[in-house]
Coordinates of C-alpha atoms and ligand atoms in Angstrom, one line a residue:
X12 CA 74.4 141.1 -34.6
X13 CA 72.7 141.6 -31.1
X14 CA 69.2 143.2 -31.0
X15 CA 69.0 145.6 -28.8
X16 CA 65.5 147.5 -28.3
X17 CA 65.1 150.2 -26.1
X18 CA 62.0 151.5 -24.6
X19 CA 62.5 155.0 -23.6
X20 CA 64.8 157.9 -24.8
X21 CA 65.5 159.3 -22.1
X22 CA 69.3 160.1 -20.7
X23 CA 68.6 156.3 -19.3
X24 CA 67.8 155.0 -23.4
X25 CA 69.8 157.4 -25.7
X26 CA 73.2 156.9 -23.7
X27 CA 73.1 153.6 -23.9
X28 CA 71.5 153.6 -27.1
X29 CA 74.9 155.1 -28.2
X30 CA 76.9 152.6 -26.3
X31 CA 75.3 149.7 -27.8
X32 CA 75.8 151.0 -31.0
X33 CA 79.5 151.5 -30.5
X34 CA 79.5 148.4 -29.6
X35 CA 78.5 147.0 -32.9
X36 CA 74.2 146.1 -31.9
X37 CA 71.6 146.4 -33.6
X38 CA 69.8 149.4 -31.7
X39 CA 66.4 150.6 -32.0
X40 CA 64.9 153.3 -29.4
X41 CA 61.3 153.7 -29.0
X42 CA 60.0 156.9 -27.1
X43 CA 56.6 158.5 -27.1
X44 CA 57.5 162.2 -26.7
X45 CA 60.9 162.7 -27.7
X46 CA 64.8 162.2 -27.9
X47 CA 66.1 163.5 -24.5
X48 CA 63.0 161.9 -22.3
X49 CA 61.2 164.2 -19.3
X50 CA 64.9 165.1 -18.6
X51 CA 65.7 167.1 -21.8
X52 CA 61.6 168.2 -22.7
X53 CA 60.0 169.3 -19.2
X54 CA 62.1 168.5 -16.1
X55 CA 66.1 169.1 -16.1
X56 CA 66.9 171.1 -19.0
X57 CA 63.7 173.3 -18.8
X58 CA 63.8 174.2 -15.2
X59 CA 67.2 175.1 -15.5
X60 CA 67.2 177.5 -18.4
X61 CA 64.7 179.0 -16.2
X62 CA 66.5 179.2 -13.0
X63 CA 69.2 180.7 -15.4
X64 CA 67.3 184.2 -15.6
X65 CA 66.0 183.8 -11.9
X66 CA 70.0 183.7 -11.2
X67 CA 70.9 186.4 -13.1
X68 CA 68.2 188.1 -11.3
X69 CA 69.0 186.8 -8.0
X70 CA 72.8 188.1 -7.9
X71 CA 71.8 191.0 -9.2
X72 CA 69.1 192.1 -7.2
X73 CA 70.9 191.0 -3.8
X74 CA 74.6 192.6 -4.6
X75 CA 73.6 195.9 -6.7
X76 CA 74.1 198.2 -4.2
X77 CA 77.0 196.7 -2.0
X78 CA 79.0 196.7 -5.1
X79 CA 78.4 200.1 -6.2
X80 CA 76.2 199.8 -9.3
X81 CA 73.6 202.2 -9.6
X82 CA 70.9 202.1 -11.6
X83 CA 69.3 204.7 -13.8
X84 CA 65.7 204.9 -13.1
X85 CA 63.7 208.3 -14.2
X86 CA 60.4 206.9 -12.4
X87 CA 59.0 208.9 -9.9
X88 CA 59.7 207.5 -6.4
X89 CA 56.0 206.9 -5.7
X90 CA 55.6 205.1 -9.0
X91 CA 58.5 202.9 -8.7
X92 CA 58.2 199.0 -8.0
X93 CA 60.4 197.7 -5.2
X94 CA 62.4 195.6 -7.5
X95 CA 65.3 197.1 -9.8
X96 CA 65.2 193.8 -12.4
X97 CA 61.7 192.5 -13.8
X98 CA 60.9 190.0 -15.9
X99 CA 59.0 188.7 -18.8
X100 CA 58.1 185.5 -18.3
X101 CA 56.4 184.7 -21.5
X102 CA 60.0 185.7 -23.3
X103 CA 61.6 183.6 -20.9
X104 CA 59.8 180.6 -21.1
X105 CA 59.6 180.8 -25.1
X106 CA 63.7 180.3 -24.7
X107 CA 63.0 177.3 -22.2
X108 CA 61.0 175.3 -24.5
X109 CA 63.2 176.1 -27.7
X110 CA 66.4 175.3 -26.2
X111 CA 64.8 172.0 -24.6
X112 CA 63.6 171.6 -28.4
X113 CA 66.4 171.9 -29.9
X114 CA 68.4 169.9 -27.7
X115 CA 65.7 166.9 -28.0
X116 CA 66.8 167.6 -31.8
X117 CA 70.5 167.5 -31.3
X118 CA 69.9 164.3 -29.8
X119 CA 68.1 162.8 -32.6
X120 CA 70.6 163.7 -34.4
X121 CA 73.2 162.4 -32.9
X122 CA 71.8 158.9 -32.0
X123 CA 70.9 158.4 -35.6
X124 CA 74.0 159.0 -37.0
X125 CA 74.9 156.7 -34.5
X126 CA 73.2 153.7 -36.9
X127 CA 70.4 153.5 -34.1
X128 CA 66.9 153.3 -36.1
X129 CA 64.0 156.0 -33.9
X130 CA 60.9 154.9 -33.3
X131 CA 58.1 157.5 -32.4
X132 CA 55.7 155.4 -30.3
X133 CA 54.7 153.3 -27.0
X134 CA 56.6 150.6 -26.3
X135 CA 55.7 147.1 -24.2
X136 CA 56.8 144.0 -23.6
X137 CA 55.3 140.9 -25.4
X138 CA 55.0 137.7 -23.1
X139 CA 58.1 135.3 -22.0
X140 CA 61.3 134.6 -23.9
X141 CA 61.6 132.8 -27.0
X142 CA 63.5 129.2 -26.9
X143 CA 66.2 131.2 -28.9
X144 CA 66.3 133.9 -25.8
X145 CA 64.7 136.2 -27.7
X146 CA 62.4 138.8 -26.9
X147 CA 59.2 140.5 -28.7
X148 CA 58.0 144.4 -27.8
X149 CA 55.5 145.7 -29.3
X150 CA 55.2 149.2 -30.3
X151 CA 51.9 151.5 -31.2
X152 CA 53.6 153.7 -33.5
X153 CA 52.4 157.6 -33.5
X154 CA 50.4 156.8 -36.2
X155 CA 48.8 154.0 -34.5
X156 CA 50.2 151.1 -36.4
X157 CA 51.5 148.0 -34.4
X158 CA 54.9 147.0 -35.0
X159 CA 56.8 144.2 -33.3
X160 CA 60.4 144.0 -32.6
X161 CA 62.6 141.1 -31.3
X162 CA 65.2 141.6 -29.3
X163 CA 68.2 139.8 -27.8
X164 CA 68.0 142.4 -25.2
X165 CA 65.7 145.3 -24.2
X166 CA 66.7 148.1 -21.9
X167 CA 63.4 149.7 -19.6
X168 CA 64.2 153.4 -19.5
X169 CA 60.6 154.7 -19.6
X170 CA 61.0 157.2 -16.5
X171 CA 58.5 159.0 -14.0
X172 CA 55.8 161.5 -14.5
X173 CA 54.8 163.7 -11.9
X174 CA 52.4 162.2 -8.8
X175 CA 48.6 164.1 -8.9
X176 CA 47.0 164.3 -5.4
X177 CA 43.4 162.9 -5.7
X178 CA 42.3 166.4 -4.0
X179 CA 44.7 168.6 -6.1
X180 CA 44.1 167.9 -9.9
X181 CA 46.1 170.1 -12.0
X182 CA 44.5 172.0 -14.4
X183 CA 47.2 173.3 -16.2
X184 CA 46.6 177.2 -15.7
X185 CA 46.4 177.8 -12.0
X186 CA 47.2 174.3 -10.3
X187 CA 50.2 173.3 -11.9
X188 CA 52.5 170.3 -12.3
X189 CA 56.2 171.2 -13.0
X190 CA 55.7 170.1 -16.7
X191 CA 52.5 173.0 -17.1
X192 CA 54.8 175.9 -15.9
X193 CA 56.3 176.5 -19.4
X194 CA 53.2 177.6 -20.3
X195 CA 52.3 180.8 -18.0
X196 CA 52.9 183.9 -19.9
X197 CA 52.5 185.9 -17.4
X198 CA 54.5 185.4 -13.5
X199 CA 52.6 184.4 -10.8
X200 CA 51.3 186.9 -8.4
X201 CA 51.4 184.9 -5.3
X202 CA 52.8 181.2 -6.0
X203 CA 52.1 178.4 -3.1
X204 CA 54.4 175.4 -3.7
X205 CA 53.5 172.4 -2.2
X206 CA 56.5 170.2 -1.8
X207 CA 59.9 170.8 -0.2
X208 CA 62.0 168.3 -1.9
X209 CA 64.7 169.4 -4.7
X210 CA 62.1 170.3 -7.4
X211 CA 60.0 172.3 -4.9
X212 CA 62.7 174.4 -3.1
X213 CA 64.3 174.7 -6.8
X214 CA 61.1 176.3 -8.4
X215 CA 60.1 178.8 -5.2
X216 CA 63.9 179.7 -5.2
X217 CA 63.1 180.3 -8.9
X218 CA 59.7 182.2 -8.7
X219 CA 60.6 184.0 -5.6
X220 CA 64.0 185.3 -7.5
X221 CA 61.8 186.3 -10.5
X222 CA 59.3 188.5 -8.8
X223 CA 56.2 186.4 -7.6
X224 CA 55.2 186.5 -3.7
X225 CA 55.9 182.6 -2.9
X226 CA 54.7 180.5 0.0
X227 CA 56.4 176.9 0.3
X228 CA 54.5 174.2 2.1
X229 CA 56.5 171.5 3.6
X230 CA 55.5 168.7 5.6
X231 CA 58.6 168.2 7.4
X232 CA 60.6 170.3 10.1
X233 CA 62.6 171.8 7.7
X234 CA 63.1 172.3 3.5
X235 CA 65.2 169.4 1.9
X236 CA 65.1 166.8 4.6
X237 CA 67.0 164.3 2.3
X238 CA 70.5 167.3 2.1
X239 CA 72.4 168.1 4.6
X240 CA 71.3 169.6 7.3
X241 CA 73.4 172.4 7.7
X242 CA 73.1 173.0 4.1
X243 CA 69.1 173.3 4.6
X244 CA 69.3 175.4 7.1
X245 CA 71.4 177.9 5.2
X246 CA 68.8 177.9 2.3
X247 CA 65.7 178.2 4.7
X248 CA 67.2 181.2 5.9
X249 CA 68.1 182.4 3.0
X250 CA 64.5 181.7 1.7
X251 CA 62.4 183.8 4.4
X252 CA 65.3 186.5 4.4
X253 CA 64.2 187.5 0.9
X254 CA 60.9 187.3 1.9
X255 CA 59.6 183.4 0.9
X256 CA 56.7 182.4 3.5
X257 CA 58.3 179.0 4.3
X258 CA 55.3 176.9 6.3
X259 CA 57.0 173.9 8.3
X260 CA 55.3 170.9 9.0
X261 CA 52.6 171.7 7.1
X262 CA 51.1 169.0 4.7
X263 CA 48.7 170.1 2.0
X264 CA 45.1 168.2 1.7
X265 CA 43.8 169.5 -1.3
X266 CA 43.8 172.0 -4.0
X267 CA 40.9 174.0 -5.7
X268 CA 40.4 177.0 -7.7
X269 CA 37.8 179.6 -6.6
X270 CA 37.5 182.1 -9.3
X271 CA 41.2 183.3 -10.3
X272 CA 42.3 182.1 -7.1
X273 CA 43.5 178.8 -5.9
X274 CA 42.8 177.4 -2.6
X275 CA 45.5 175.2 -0.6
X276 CA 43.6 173.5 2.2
X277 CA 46.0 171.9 5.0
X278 CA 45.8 168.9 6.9
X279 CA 45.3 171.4 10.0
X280 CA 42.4 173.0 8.6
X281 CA 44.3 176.2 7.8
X282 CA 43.5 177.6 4.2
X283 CA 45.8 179.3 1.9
X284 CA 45.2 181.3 -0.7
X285 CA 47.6 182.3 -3.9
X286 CA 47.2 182.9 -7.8
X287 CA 48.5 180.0 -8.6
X288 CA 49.4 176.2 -7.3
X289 CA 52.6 174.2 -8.2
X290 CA 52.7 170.7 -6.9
X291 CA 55.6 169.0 -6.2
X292 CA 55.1 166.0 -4.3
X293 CA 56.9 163.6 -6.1
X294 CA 56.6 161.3 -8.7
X295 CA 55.9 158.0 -10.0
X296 CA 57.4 155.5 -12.4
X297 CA 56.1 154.7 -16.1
X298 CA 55.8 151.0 -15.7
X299 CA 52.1 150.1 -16.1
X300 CA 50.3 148.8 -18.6
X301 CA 53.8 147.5 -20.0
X302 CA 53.2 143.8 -19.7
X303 CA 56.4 143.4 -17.3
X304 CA 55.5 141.5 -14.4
X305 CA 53.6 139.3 -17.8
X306 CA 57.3 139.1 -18.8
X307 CA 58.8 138.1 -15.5
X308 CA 60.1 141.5 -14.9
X309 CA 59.3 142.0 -10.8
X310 CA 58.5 145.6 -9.3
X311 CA 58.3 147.2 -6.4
X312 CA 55.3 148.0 -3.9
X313 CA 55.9 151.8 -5.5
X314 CA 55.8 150.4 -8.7
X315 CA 59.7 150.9 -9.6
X316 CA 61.9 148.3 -11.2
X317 CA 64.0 146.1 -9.3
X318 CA 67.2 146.1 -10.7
X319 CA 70.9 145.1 -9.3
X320 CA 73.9 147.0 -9.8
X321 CA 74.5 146.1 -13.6
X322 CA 70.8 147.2 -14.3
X323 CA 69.3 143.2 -14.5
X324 CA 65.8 142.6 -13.6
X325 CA 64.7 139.7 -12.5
X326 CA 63.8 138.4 -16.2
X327 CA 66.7 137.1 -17.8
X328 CA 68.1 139.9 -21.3
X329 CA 65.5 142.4 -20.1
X330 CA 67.3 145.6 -18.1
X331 CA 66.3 148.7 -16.4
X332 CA 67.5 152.3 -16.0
X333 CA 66.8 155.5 -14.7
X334 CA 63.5 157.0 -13.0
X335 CA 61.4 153.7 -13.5
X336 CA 64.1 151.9 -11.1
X337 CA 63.7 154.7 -8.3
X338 CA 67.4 154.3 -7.7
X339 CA 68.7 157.6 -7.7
X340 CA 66.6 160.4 -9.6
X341 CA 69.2 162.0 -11.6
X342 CA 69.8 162.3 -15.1
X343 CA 73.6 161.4 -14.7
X344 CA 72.5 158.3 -12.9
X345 CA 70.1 157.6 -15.4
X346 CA 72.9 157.4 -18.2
X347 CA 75.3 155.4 -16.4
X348 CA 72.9 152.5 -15.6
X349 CA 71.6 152.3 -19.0
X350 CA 75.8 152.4 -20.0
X351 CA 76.4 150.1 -17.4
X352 CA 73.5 147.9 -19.3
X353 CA 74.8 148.0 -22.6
X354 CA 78.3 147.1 -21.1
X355 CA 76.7 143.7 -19.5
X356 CA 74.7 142.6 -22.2
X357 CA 76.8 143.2 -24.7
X358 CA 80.1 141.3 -22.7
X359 CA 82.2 144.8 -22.4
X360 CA 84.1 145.6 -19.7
X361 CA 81.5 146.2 -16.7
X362 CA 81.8 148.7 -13.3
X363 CA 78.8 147.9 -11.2
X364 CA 76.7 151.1 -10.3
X365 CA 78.5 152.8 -6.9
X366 CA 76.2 155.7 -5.6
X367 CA 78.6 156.8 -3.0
X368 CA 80.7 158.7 -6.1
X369 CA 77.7 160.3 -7.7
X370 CA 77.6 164.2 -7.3
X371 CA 74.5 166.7 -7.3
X372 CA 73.5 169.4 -6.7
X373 CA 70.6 171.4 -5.9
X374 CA 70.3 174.2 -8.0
X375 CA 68.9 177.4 -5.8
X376 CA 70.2 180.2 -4.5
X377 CA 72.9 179.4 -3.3
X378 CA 73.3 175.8 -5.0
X379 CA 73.7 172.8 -2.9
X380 CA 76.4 170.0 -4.0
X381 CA 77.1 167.0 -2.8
X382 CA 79.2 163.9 -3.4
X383 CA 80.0 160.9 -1.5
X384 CA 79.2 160.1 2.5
X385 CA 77.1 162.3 4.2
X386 CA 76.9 164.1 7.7
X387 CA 73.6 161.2 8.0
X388 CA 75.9 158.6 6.9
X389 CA 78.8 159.5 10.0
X390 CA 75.9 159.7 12.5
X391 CA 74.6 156.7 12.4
X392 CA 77.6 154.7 11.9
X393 CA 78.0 153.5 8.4
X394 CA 81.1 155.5 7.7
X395 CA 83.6 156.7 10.5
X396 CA 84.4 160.0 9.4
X397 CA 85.9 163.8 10.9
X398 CA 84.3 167.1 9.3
X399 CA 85.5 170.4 8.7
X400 CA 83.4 173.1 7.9
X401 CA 84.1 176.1 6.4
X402 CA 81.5 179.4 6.1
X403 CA 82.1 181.1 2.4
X404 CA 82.4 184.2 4.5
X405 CA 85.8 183.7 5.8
X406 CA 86.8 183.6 2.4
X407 CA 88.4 186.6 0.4
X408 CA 86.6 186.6 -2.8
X409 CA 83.3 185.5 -1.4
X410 CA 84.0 188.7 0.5
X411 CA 84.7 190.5 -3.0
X412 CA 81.5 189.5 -4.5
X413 CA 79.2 189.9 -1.9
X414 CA 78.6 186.6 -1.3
X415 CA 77.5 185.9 2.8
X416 CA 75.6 182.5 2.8
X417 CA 77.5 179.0 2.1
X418 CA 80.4 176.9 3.0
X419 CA 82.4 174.0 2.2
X420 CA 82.4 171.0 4.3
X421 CA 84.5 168.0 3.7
X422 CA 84.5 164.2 5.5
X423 CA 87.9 162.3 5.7
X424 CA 88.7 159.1 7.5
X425 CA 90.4 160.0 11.1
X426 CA 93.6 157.3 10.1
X427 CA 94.2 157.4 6.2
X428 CA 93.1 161.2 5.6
X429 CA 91.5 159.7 2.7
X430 CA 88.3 161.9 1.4
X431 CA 85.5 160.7 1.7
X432 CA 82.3 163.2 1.0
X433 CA 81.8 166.6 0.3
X434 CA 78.9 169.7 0.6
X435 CA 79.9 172.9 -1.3
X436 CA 76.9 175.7 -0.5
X437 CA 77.4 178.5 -2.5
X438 CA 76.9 180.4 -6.1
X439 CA 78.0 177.7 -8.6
X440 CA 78.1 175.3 -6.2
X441 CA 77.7 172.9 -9.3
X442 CA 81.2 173.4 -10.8
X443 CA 82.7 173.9 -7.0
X444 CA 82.3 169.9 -6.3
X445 CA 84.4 168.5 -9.1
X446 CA 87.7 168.4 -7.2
X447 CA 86.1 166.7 -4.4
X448 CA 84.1 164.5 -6.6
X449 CA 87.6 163.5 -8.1
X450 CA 88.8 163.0 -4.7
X451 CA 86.1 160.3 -3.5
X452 CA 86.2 158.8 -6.8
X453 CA 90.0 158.3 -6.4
X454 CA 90.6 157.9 -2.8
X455 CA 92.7 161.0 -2.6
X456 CA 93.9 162.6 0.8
X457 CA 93.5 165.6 2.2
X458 CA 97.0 166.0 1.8
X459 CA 97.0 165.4 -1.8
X460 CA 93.9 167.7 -2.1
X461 CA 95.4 170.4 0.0
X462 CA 98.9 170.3 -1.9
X463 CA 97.1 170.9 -5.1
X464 CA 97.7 175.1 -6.2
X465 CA 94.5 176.7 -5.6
X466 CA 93.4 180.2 -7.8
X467 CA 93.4 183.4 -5.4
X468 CA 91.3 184.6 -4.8
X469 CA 89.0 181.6 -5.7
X470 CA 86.1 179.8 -3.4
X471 CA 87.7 176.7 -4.6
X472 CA 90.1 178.5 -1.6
X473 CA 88.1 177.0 1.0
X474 CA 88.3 173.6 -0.4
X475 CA 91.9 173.2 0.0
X476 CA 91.9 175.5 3.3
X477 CA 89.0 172.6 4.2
X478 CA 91.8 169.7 3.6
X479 CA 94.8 171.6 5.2
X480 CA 92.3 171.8 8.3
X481 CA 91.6 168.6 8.3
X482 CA 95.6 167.3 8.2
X483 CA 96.4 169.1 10.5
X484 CA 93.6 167.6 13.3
X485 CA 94.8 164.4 11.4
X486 CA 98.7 165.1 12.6
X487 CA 97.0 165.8 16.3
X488 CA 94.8 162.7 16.6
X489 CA 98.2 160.7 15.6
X490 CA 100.3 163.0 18.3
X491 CA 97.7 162.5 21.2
X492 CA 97.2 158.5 20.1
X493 CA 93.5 159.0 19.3
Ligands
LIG512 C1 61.9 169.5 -12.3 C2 63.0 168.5 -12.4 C3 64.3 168.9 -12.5 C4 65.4 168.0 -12.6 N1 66.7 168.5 -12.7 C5 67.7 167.6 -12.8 C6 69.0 168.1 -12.8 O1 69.3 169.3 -12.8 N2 70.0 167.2 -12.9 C7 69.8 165.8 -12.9 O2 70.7 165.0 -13.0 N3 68.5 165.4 -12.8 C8 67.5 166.2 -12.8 N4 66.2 165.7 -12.7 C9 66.0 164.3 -12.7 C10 66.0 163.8 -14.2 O3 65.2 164.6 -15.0 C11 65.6 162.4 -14.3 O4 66.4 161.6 -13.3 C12 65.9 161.8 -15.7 O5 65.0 162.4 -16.5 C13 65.7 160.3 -15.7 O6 65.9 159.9 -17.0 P1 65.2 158.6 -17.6 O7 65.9 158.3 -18.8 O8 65.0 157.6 -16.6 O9 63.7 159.1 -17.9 P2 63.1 160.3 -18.7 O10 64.0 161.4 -18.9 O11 61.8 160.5 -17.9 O12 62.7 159.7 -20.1 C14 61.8 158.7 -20.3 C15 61.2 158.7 -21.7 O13 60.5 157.5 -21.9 C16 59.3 157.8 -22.6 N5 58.3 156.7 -22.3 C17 57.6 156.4 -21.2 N6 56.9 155.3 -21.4 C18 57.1 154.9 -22.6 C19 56.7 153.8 -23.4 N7 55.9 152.9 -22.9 N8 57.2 153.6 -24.6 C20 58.0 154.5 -25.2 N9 58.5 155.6 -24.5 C21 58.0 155.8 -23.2 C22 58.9 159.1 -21.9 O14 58.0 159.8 -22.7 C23 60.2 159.8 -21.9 O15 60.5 160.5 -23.1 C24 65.1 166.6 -12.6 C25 63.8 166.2 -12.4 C26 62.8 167.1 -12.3 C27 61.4 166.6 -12.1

């Protein structure tokens, strides 16, 4: 039987932990905090059981009144807050943490009745290979026993943790990391979020939907410099409409509390002042102290695993998935390489990693989704492309529900028609990208896309309205010769 040890149990360990043991390995998992990794216990599944009441909140608060709701409120006028919807925090984020429990749980569960033996502890490589290929990793168990393992092959899934700035040191109750918020009971007055990226413009979409005053700090020209542009500019505007104090190209020095207050100190000079401090500036992978480059393993300048498309490193029966190979931060990416892993080592049938099919989204208000080439991609040459884009406002039951901000935008080679990216900006943009995901994946064309029977009303509408668009500049080009 092949040993397989896994250090990690993350989305990156525990799905290929269950792939290796369908496979008929030997599987053991070692983690230090839990089944379900930083993705199940304090990043994906928490922050989105969060945004979950800030959207509930969100489409609430912004569509109440167009659509005729009223709500009974016997407070005096001069009494009454400016919101209709409140919320109490310390309710909500006693769900997040029980939910990202009991899914850490479920996992367990699952993976053990898979025949995989769990090992609560920290994991590391042991020296070279053995003359029999063979590998040893040593674990210090949680109750501080060593233990070691040999392996035929071991899988790196040990993720990132959150990157500290030497002047910002979170303290856990007023300068925060995005694994402390769980812990406020009480919302933020005024929250100052350094960090524009996904997690940033997620959590001040979040805060700001829930009722705290938030600024966002970002160092570059505009939030989300790696999405699509157009796509960013929707949700900045979005952002300050409801009131978000959006500072561009502005990059945070330091952080400090004075009293209840924290203190934001910008590269400028400029000082700003709020209750409380999240950073998001990043993050940086779980490799040290692991004896890897000891075992041949080669990193990065940041630190990240190299890895090809089938998850190798450079040292021969020792892989690498997810965060710790700074490949593509997403829990779906995550599981496929370690899958992908498991299918190499263990002589399955094999699919080398392809990024330009992944989808994901950006989960604010509205979402941001994404699959395939982007606008970035046409530009600068690497994929000849025509766009359509079309605003969510054109469409009849966006204009039902009150929705005004979004659109759908899809990429399709000028000859074949084929589809070859997508950006779907709106409520749910999440379950809105599937069909166009399925399209890249299987080099569908805008024909086929637009021929398929759409719901109506249904923003999915646009989609196929997107693709008819695009035939018909498709039947033109041909007509004119171009
Ligand atoms: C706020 C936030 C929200 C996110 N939301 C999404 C989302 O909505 N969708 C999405 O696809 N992705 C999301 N991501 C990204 C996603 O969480 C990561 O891509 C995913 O967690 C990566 O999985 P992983 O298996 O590589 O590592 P992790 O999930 O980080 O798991 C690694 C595990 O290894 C353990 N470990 C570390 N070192 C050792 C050791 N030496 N020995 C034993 N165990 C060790 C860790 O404790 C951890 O349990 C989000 C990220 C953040 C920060």
């Amino acid at each position: 039987m092949t040993r397989i040890v896994i250090i990690g149990g993350g989305p990156g360990g525990y799905e290929a932990a269950l792939v290796a043991a369908q496979l008929g390995a030997e599987v053991t998992v070692v983690d230090s905090d839990g089944l379900g990794g930083s993705a199940v216990l304090t990043d994906c599944v928490p922050s989105k059981t969060l945004i979950a009441t800030a959207e509930v909140m969100t489409s609430f608060d912004s569509s109440y009144e167009e659509l005729g709701i009223i709500v009974a409120d016997d407070t005096p006028p001069d009494k009454q807050a400016a919101r209709v919807v409140g919320v109490d925090l310390g309710k909500v984020n006693r769900r997040v943490k029980r939910l990202a429990v009991a899914q850490s749980h479920d996992i367990t569960q699952s993976v053990t009745r898979a025949g995989v033996t769990v090992l609560r502890g920290k994991g590391r490589l042991e020296g070279r290979q053995d003359l029999d290929g063979s590998r040893a990793v040593v674990v210090e168990t949680a109750d501080g026993e060593n233990l070691t393992l040999r392996a035929d092959a071991v899988l790196i899934s040990t993720g990132a943790t959150p990157r500290e700035l030497p002047d910002a040191q979170p303290d856990g109750e007023r300068i925060l990391t995005w694994t402390q918020v769980y812990d406020l009971d009480e919302l933020p007055s005024e929250l100052i979020v350094v960090g524009s990226g996904v997690t940033g413009a997620e959590f001040a979409g979040a805060y700001q939907a829930l009722g705290s005053r938030v600024t966002l700090v970002s160092s570059r020209d505009r939030v989300l410099p790696g999405e699509d542009p157009d796509a960013a500019v929707v949700l900045e505007d979005v952002f300050r409409r409801r009131g978000m104090n959006v500072m561009s190209r502005s990059r945070a020095e330091s952080a400090k509390r004075v009293g209840d207050k924290v203190e934001v100190t910008l590269s400028d000079g400029r000082v700003i002042t709020g209750s409380h401090c999240l950073m998001a500036v990043g993050s940086i992978p779980n490799t040290a102290d692991m004896g890897l480059e000891e075992a041949g393993v080669k990193l990065t300048e940041s630190g990240h695993v190299k890895v090809d498309r089938v998850s190798r490193t450079s040292a021969p029966g020792v892989y690498a998935a997810g965060d710790c190979t700074g490949v593509l931060m997403l829990a779906s990416v995550a599981a496929m390489q370690g899958r992908i892993a498991m299918y190499h080592s263990l002589g399955d049938a094999v699919q080398p990693l392809n990024l330009k099919t992944v989808s994901s989204n950006v989960f604010t208000d509205p979402e941001i989704a994404t699959v395939g080439y982007t606008a970035g991609d046409v530009e600068c040459g690497k994929m000849d492309a025509v766009c359509v884009k079309l605003p969510l406002r054109g469409n009849p039951r966006a204009k039902m529900q009150g929705i005004r901000d979004g659109f759908v935008k899809l990429f399709a080679r000028p000859g074949t028609g084929i589809v070859v990216g997508g950006v779907v900006v709106a409520p749910r943009a999440s379950e809105l990208i599937h069909p166009i995901s399925l399209a890249v994946d299987n080099n569908l064309t805008v024909e086929q896309v637009a021929s398929a029977f759409t719901v109506y009303p249904s923003l999915s509408g646009s989609t196929a309205e997107g693709a008819r668009q695009l035939h018909i500049r498709k039947r033109e080009g041909a007509e004119s010769g171009s």
